[in-house]
Amino acid sequence: MKYIVVLGDGMADEPIDHLNGMTPLEYAETKTMDELAGKSEIGLCQTIPEGMKPGSDTANLAVLGYNPKIYYTGRSPLEALSIGVPLSPTDIAIRCNIVTISEDEVPYGQKTIIDHSASEISTEDAAILLEAVKKELSSEEFSYYLGTSYRHLLIWDQGEVVELTPPHDILGRVIGEYLPEENKLKEMMEKSFDILNNHPINMERQKKGLNKANSIWFWGAGTKPALSSFEEKTGKRGVMISAVDLLKGIAVGAGMKVIEVPGADGTLHTNYEGKAMAAVEALSKDGYDFAYVHVEAPDEMGHQGNLENKMKAIEALDDRVIRIIKEEMKTRGCDYRMLVMPDHPTPLSIRTHTSDPVPYMLYDSTKELNKVAYYNEKEAKLSGNLVKEGYQLIDKLLQLS
C-alpha cells in the first residue's frame, strides 16, 4: 500500500453571493475529486490548534502528524532548513518578504501595503534586489539569504523572538501600526524602500505593468526547530513535492526526501503535471511509501482576492494533479490511499487565513464504495465526521489507528 497527501494550500473558502452561495471549491469543475468523493470518507479537520495563529506552517505540520503545540518554533526556521542556512541555538530566523507598498510622498509609516508578493516576483528579479539590500544593510548581526520568489530570510545573530505581523494579513492598510517595535528591524525596512523603489529592476517592472518590489517586510520570527524523523514516527519513507521553502524545510527537518520539480514555482502557472508524476515515480519506482504533494496556487489567489484564478487553481489541482495520480497509479497496479485537503481556509473576502476546520477526503483504491457525493466544505460539514486534533488525521491515512 502506498500513501499520498494532495494539499491544496488555502483551497477552502466561504460561501460567495456571486457563486449563488457556493464556495470556489463547491462551484469549480472538479470531476475527479467528485468522482472520488463517492468512494471516500469525507469530513472536517481542525488543523490549527486553539490559540495558535492560522498559517501554512502550523497547519502543514499538523497534516504531517506533528503536533504544532509541541514542534512549532516559528515559520522562518523551517524555511532556513530548506535554504540550507545553518542555525545556531542563539540565531533568530525571520522571514523577509519583498513586498509592494505605496509610493505616496509621505513618511514610510504612512504608506499602504499593496501586494505581499510584488506581483509574484520571479526569483531572478528578487535575487538582484535582495543583493542591493544585502550590500547596504548586512552586518555581523544581520545576514540576508535568498529564498524563492518573494520569500527570503534574515538571520539575526543573538536576536530575540519578537512579535511581527504577516504582510498578507494587512493588505490595503496603512503600515505604521504594524511595523516592528524593535528599532533595528524597523529601520532596515524603512531604508529598504529608499534602496529598492527606484532600482532599475523596479523601473522595468513598472513599465511592464508589474507591481514594484519596493520594500522588505519582516515576519515569522523563530528559533531552530527540532522535528522527529517522519520515518521513525510512522515507519514510512516519505518524499515532499513543493515549490515552497516552508514545506521543503519541514521535510528536511523530518528527514524526508525533497524532490525538486522543474517549473514548480508556487504560482498559478506551476508545473502541476510534473508534481503529479514525481509523486507517482517516487512511489511506484523509487521505493518510497509516502508522497506529500503541495500546491500553493489556491492560497496565492486567495491572498490576491482573485475569484476566477482561485477556481482555476482548484480545477488544475483536480485535473492536472489528482486525476493524473489516480490514473497512473491504476496503470502501474499500485494500491494506494490518498488524502485530499487544504491546510487552512484563505477566504477571498478577507484575503488571509482563518482557523476554521477544513474539508478532507480520504480515498482507498482497494475499497470501491459507491455513493453520490461531492467534495466541498458543505458536504464535509454534513458528514458529521470531525477530526478535532489535526495531527491525528495522518493516522487515519496510514492506518495507524
Coordinates of C-alpha atoms in Angstrom, one line a residue:
M1 CA 0.0 0.0 0.0
K2 CA 1.2 3.5 -0.9
Y3 CA 0.1 6.7 0.8
I4 CA -0.4 10.2 -0.7
V5 CA -1.4 13.6 0.6
V6 CA -2.5 16.2 -2.0
L7 CA -2.6 19.5 -0.3
G8 CA -4.3 22.5 -2.0
D9 CA -3.0 25.3 0.1
G10 CA -5.7 27.7 1.2
M11 CA -8.3 26.0 -1.0
A12 CA -11.1 26.2 1.5
D13 CA -13.3 29.4 1.5
E14 CA -16.6 30.9 2.5
P15 CA -19.9 30.9 0.5
I16 CA -19.9 33.7 -2.1
D17 CA -23.1 35.5 -3.2
H18 CA -21.7 35.8 -6.8
L19 CA -21.5 32.0 -6.9
N20 CA -25.1 31.5 -5.7
G21 CA -23.9 31.0 -2.1
M22 CA -21.4 28.4 -3.1
T23 CA -17.7 28.3 -2.2
P24 CA -15.0 28.3 -5.0
L25 CA -14.3 24.6 -4.2
E26 CA -18.0 23.8 -4.5
Y27 CA -18.5 25.9 -7.7
A28 CA -15.4 24.9 -9.6
E29 CA -15.4 22.0 -12.0
T30 CA -13.7 19.2 -10.1
K31 CA -14.7 15.9 -11.9
T32 CA -12.0 13.8 -10.3
M33 CA -12.5 14.9 -6.8
D34 CA -16.3 14.5 -7.0
E35 CA -15.8 11.0 -8.5
L36 CA -13.5 10.0 -5.7
A37 CA -15.9 11.6 -3.1
G38 CA -18.4 8.8 -3.8
K39 CA -15.8 6.3 -2.8
S40 CA -14.2 8.1 0.1
E41 CA -14.6 9.2 3.7
I42 CA -15.3 12.9 3.8
G43 CA -15.2 15.1 6.9
L44 CA -13.8 18.2 8.6
C45 CA -10.3 18.5 10.2
Q46 CA -9.2 21.2 12.7
T47 CA -5.6 21.7 11.5
I48 CA -5.0 24.9 13.5
P49 CA -4.8 24.3 17.3
E50 CA -6.8 26.6 19.5
G51 CA -4.8 29.7 20.5
M52 CA -2.3 29.4 17.5
K53 CA -2.3 31.7 14.5
P54 CA -3.6 30.2 11.3
G55 CA -0.8 29.6 8.8
S56 CA 0.7 27.1 6.5
D57 CA 3.4 26.4 9.0
T58 CA 1.3 25.2 11.9
A59 CA -1.3 23.6 9.5
N60 CA 1.1 21.6 7.4
L61 CA 3.0 20.4 10.5
A62 CA -0.4 19.1 11.7
V63 CA -1.2 17.4 8.4
L64 CA 2.1 15.6 8.5
G65 CA 1.3 14.4 12.0
Y66 CA 3.4 16.8 14.1
N67 CA 1.5 18.4 17.0
P68 CA 2.2 22.2 16.4
K69 CA 2.0 22.9 20.1
I70 CA 5.0 20.6 20.6
Y71 CA 7.0 21.1 17.4
Y72 CA 6.4 24.6 16.2
T73 CA 9.2 27.1 16.9
G74 CA 8.4 29.7 14.2
R75 CA 7.9 29.7 10.4
S76 CA 11.2 31.1 9.3
P77 CA 13.5 28.5 10.9
L78 CA 11.7 25.8 8.8
E79 CA 12.4 27.8 5.7
A80 CA 16.1 28.2 6.8
L81 CA 16.3 24.4 6.8
S82 CA 15.2 24.3 3.2
I83 CA 17.6 27.1 2.0
G84 CA 20.4 25.3 3.8
V85 CA 21.1 28.0 6.3
P86 CA 22.9 26.7 9.4
L87 CA 21.2 27.9 12.6
S88 CA 22.9 28.1 16.0
P89 CA 20.7 27.9 19.1
T90 CA 21.1 31.6 19.6
D91 CA 20.1 32.6 16.0
I92 CA 16.7 34.0 15.2
A93 CA 15.3 33.3 11.7
I94 CA 12.9 35.9 10.3
R95 CA 11.0 35.8 7.0
C96 CA 12.0 38.6 4.7
N97 CA 9.3 39.2 2.1
I98 CA 9.9 41.6 -0.8
V99 CA 6.6 43.5 -1.0
T100 CA 4.9 46.4 -2.7
I101 CA 4.0 49.5 -0.7
S102 CA 2.5 52.7 -2.0
E103 CA 4.8 55.5 -3.3
D104 CA 3.0 58.5 -1.8
E105 CA 5.2 61.4 -0.7
V106 CA 4.6 60.6 3.0
P107 CA 6.7 59.1 5.7
Y108 CA 7.3 55.3 5.5
G109 CA 4.9 54.5 8.3
Q110 CA 2.0 56.3 6.5
K111 CA 2.3 54.3 3.3
T112 CA 0.0 51.4 2.4
I113 CA 0.8 47.8 1.7
I114 CA -0.5 46.8 -1.7
D115 CA 0.9 43.4 -2.5
H116 CA 2.6 40.8 -0.2
S117 CA 4.2 39.1 -3.2
A118 CA 5.1 42.0 -5.5
S119 CA 3.2 40.5 -8.5
E120 CA 4.6 37.1 -7.6
I121 CA 8.1 38.4 -8.4
S122 CA 10.5 35.9 -10.1
T123 CA 13.4 34.6 -8.1
E124 CA 15.7 36.0 -10.7
D125 CA 14.5 39.6 -10.1
A126 CA 14.3 39.1 -6.4
A127 CA 17.9 37.9 -6.3
I128 CA 19.1 41.2 -7.8
L129 CA 17.0 43.3 -5.5
L130 CA 18.0 41.3 -2.4
E131 CA 21.6 41.7 -3.3
A132 CA 21.1 45.5 -3.3
V133 CA 19.6 45.2 0.2
K134 CA 22.4 43.0 1.4
K135 CA 25.0 45.4 0.2
E136 CA 23.6 48.2 2.2
L137 CA 22.1 46.5 5.3
S138 CA 24.0 43.3 6.0
S139 CA 26.2 43.3 9.2
E140 CA 27.8 40.9 11.7
E141 CA 24.4 41.0 13.4
F142 CA 22.1 40.6 10.4
S143 CA 22.5 38.3 7.4
Y144 CA 20.2 38.0 4.4
Y145 CA 19.7 34.8 2.4
L146 CA 17.9 34.3 -0.9
G147 CA 14.9 32.1 -1.0
T148 CA 12.2 31.7 -3.7
S149 CA 10.1 34.4 -5.4
Y150 CA 9.2 37.0 -2.8
R151 CA 10.1 34.7 0.2
H152 CA 13.5 35.3 1.7
L153 CA 15.3 35.1 5.0
L154 CA 17.0 37.2 7.6
I155 CA 19.2 35.7 10.4
W156 CA 19.6 37.8 13.5
D157 CA 22.6 36.8 15.5
Q158 CA 22.0 36.8 19.3
G159 CA 18.5 38.2 18.5
E160 CA 15.1 37.6 20.1
V161 CA 11.8 36.4 19.0
V162 CA 9.7 39.5 18.5
E163 CA 6.0 39.9 17.5
L164 CA 5.8 40.7 13.8
T165 CA 2.8 41.0 11.5
P166 CA 2.4 38.9 8.3
P167 CA 2.1 41.2 5.3
H168 CA -0.8 39.2 3.8
D169 CA -2.8 39.9 6.9
I170 CA -2.9 43.7 6.4
L171 CA -3.2 44.2 2.6
G172 CA -4.6 47.6 1.8
R173 CA -3.9 49.0 5.2
V174 CA -1.5 51.8 6.3
I175 CA 1.5 50.1 7.7
G176 CA 2.5 52.3 10.6
E177 CA 0.9 50.4 13.5
Y178 CA 2.2 47.1 12.1
L179 CA 5.8 47.9 11.9
P180 CA 8.3 46.2 14.3
E181 CA 8.7 47.7 17.7
E182 CA 12.4 46.6 17.5
N183 CA 14.0 49.7 16.1
K184 CA 16.8 47.9 14.2
L185 CA 14.3 45.9 12.2
K186 CA 12.0 48.9 11.6
E187 CA 15.0 51.0 10.4
M188 CA 16.1 48.3 7.9
M189 CA 12.5 48.1 6.5
E190 CA 12.4 51.9 6.1
K191 CA 15.9 52.0 4.4
S192 CA 14.9 49.2 2.0
F193 CA 12.3 51.5 0.4
D194 CA 15.0 54.0 -0.5
I195 CA 17.2 51.2 -1.8
L196 CA 14.6 49.5 -3.9
N197 CA 11.9 51.9 -5.1
N198 CA 13.9 53.4 -7.9
H199 CA 16.1 50.4 -8.6
P200 CA 16.5 49.7 -12.4
I201 CA 14.7 46.3 -11.9
N202 CA 11.7 48.1 -10.4
M203 CA 11.6 50.7 -13.1
E204 CA 11.5 47.9 -15.7
R205 CA 8.8 46.1 -13.7
Q206 CA 6.7 49.3 -13.6
K207 CA 6.9 49.6 -17.4
K208 CA 5.6 46.0 -17.7
G209 CA 2.6 46.8 -15.5
L210 CA 4.0 44.8 -12.6
N211 CA 4.0 46.0 -9.0
K212 CA 7.3 47.4 -7.8
A213 CA 9.1 45.2 -5.3
N214 CA 10.0 48.2 -3.3
S215 CA 10.3 47.2 0.4
I216 CA 11.3 44.3 2.6
W217 CA 8.9 43.1 5.3
F218 CA 9.9 41.0 8.3
W219 CA 7.7 38.5 10.0
G220 CA 7.6 34.9 11.3
A221 CA 10.5 35.0 13.7
G222 CA 11.5 31.8 15.4
T223 CA 14.3 29.6 16.7
K224 CA 16.0 26.4 15.5
P225 CA 13.4 23.6 15.2
A226 CA 13.8 20.0 16.3
L227 CA 11.4 17.7 14.4
S228 CA 11.5 14.0 14.9
S229 CA 12.1 11.7 12.0
F230 CA 9.0 11.0 9.9
E231 CA 10.2 7.5 9.0
E232 CA 10.9 6.6 12.7
K233 CA 7.5 8.1 13.7
T234 CA 5.4 6.4 11.0
G235 CA 7.5 3.6 9.6
K236 CA 7.1 5.2 6.1
R237 CA 9.8 6.6 3.8
G238 CA 8.5 9.8 2.5
V239 CA 9.0 12.5 -0.2
M240 CA 8.0 16.1 -0.3
I241 CA 7.0 17.8 -3.6
S242 CA 6.5 21.5 -3.2
A243 CA 7.8 24.8 -4.6
V244 CA 7.6 26.5 -1.2
D245 CA 10.7 26.7 1.1
L246 CA 8.5 26.3 4.2
L247 CA 7.3 22.8 3.1
K248 CA 10.8 21.8 1.9
G249 CA 12.1 22.9 5.3
I250 CA 9.6 20.8 7.2
A251 CA 10.6 17.9 5.0
V252 CA 14.3 18.4 5.7
G253 CA 13.6 18.7 9.4
A254 CA 11.6 15.4 9.3
G255 CA 14.2 13.6 7.3
M256 CA 12.0 13.3 4.1
K257 CA 13.5 13.5 0.6
V258 CA 12.7 16.8 -1.1
I259 CA 12.0 16.3 -4.9
E260 CA 12.7 19.4 -7.0
V261 CA 10.3 19.6 -10.0
P262 CA 11.4 21.8 -12.9
G263 CA 8.9 24.6 -13.5
A264 CA 7.3 24.2 -10.0
D265 CA 7.2 27.8 -8.8
G266 CA 4.3 28.2 -6.4
T267 CA 2.2 30.3 -8.8
L268 CA -1.0 29.6 -10.8
H269 CA 1.2 28.5 -13.7
T270 CA 3.2 25.9 -11.8
N271 CA 4.1 22.5 -13.3
Y272 CA 1.1 20.6 -12.0
E273 CA 1.7 17.5 -14.1
G274 CA 5.4 17.4 -13.1
K275 CA 4.4 17.3 -9.4
A276 CA 1.9 14.5 -10.0
M277 CA 4.4 12.4 -12.0
A278 CA 7.1 13.0 -9.4
A279 CA 4.9 11.5 -6.8
V280 CA 3.9 8.5 -8.9
E281 CA 7.6 7.8 -9.8
A282 CA 8.7 8.1 -6.2
L283 CA 6.0 5.6 -5.1
S284 CA 6.0 3.2 -8.0
K285 CA 9.7 3.1 -9.0
D286 CA 11.9 4.5 -6.2
G287 CA 10.6 2.5 -3.3
Y288 CA 9.1 5.3 -1.2
D289 CA 5.9 4.7 0.8
F290 CA 4.5 8.2 1.2
A291 CA 4.3 11.3 -1.0
Y292 CA 3.2 14.8 0.0
V293 CA 2.2 16.9 -3.0
H294 CA 1.8 20.6 -2.0
V295 CA 0.2 23.1 -4.4
E296 CA 0.5 26.8 -3.4
A297 CA -1.6 28.4 -6.1
P298 CA -5.1 28.4 -4.4
D299 CA -3.6 30.2 -1.4
E300 CA -1.9 32.8 -3.5
M301 CA -5.1 33.5 -5.5
G302 CA -6.9 33.9 -2.2
H303 CA -4.4 36.5 -0.9
Q304 CA -4.9 38.3 -4.2
G305 CA -8.7 38.2 -3.9
N306 CA -8.9 36.7 -7.4
L307 CA -12.0 34.5 -7.5
E308 CA -11.6 33.4 -11.2
N309 CA -8.0 32.4 -10.6
K310 CA -8.7 30.6 -7.3
M311 CA -11.2 28.4 -9.1
K312 CA -8.6 27.9 -12.0
A313 CA -6.1 26.7 -9.4
I314 CA -8.6 24.3 -7.8
E315 CA -9.5 22.9 -11.2
A316 CA -5.9 22.5 -12.1
L317 CA -5.3 20.6 -8.8
D318 CA -8.2 18.3 -9.7
D319 CA -7.4 17.6 -13.4
R320 CA -3.6 18.1 -13.6
V321 CA -2.6 16.5 -10.3
I322 CA -5.2 14.3 -8.7
R323 CA -6.5 12.8 -12.0
I324 CA -3.0 12.0 -13.2
I325 CA -2.0 10.4 -9.9
K326 CA -5.2 8.3 -9.9
E327 CA -4.8 7.1 -13.5
E328 CA -1.1 6.5 -13.3
M329 CA -1.3 4.5 -10.0
K330 CA -4.0 2.4 -11.5
T331 CA -2.0 1.8 -14.7
R332 CA 1.0 0.8 -12.7
G333 CA -1.0 -1.6 -10.5
C334 CA -0.3 0.2 -7.2
D335 CA -2.8 0.1 -4.3
Y336 CA -2.9 3.4 -2.5
R337 CA -4.7 5.6 0.0
M338 CA -4.9 9.3 -0.8
L339 CA -5.8 12.2 1.4
V340 CA -7.0 15.4 -0.3
M341 CA -7.4 18.6 1.7
P342 CA -6.4 22.2 2.2
D343 CA -4.2 23.2 5.1
H344 CA -6.4 26.2 6.1
P345 CA -9.0 28.4 4.5
T346 CA -7.9 31.6 2.7
P347 CA -11.3 33.3 2.1
L348 CA -11.3 35.7 -0.8
S349 CA -13.4 38.1 1.3
I350 CA -10.6 38.8 3.8
R351 CA -7.6 37.7 1.7
T352 CA -5.9 36.0 4.6
H353 CA -6.0 32.8 6.6
T354 CA -8.6 31.7 9.1
S355 CA -8.6 28.9 11.7
D356 CA -11.8 27.2 10.6
P357 CA -11.8 23.4 10.1
V358 CA -11.1 22.3 6.6
P359 CA -12.7 19.6 4.4
Y360 CA -10.8 16.4 3.9
M361 CA -11.4 13.4 1.6
L362 CA -9.7 10.0 2.3
Y363 CA -9.8 7.6 -0.7
D364 CA -8.7 4.0 -0.7
S365 CA -8.2 2.4 -4.1
T366 CA -8.9 -1.1 -2.7
K367 CA -12.3 -0.1 -1.3
E368 CA -14.8 0.8 -4.1
L369 CA -17.6 2.4 -2.1
N370 CA -20.4 3.7 -4.3
K371 CA -22.5 6.7 -3.3
V372 CA -23.4 10.0 -4.8
A373 CA -21.1 12.6 -3.1
Y374 CA -19.2 15.8 -3.7
Y375 CA -16.0 17.1 -2.1
N376 CA -16.5 20.5 -0.7
E377 CA -16.9 22.4 2.6
K378 CA -20.7 21.9 2.8
E379 CA -20.6 18.1 2.3
A380 CA -17.7 17.8 4.8
K381 CA -19.8 19.5 7.4
L382 CA -22.9 17.5 6.6
S383 CA -20.9 14.2 7.0
G384 CA -20.7 14.7 10.8
N385 CA -17.0 13.5 10.7
L386 CA -14.7 15.8 12.6
V387 CA -11.0 15.2 13.5
K388 CA -10.6 17.7 16.3
E389 CA -6.8 17.3 16.5
G390 CA -5.4 17.8 13.0
Y391 CA -2.1 16.0 13.7
Q392 CA -4.1 12.8 14.3
L393 CA -5.6 12.7 10.7
I394 CA -2.5 11.1 9.3
D395 CA -3.0 8.1 11.5
K396 CA -6.3 7.5 9.6
L397 CA -4.4 7.8 6.3
L398 CA -1.6 5.5 7.3
Q399 CA -4.0 3.1 9.1
L400 CA -2.0 3.5 12.4
S401 CA -5.2 3.9 14.5

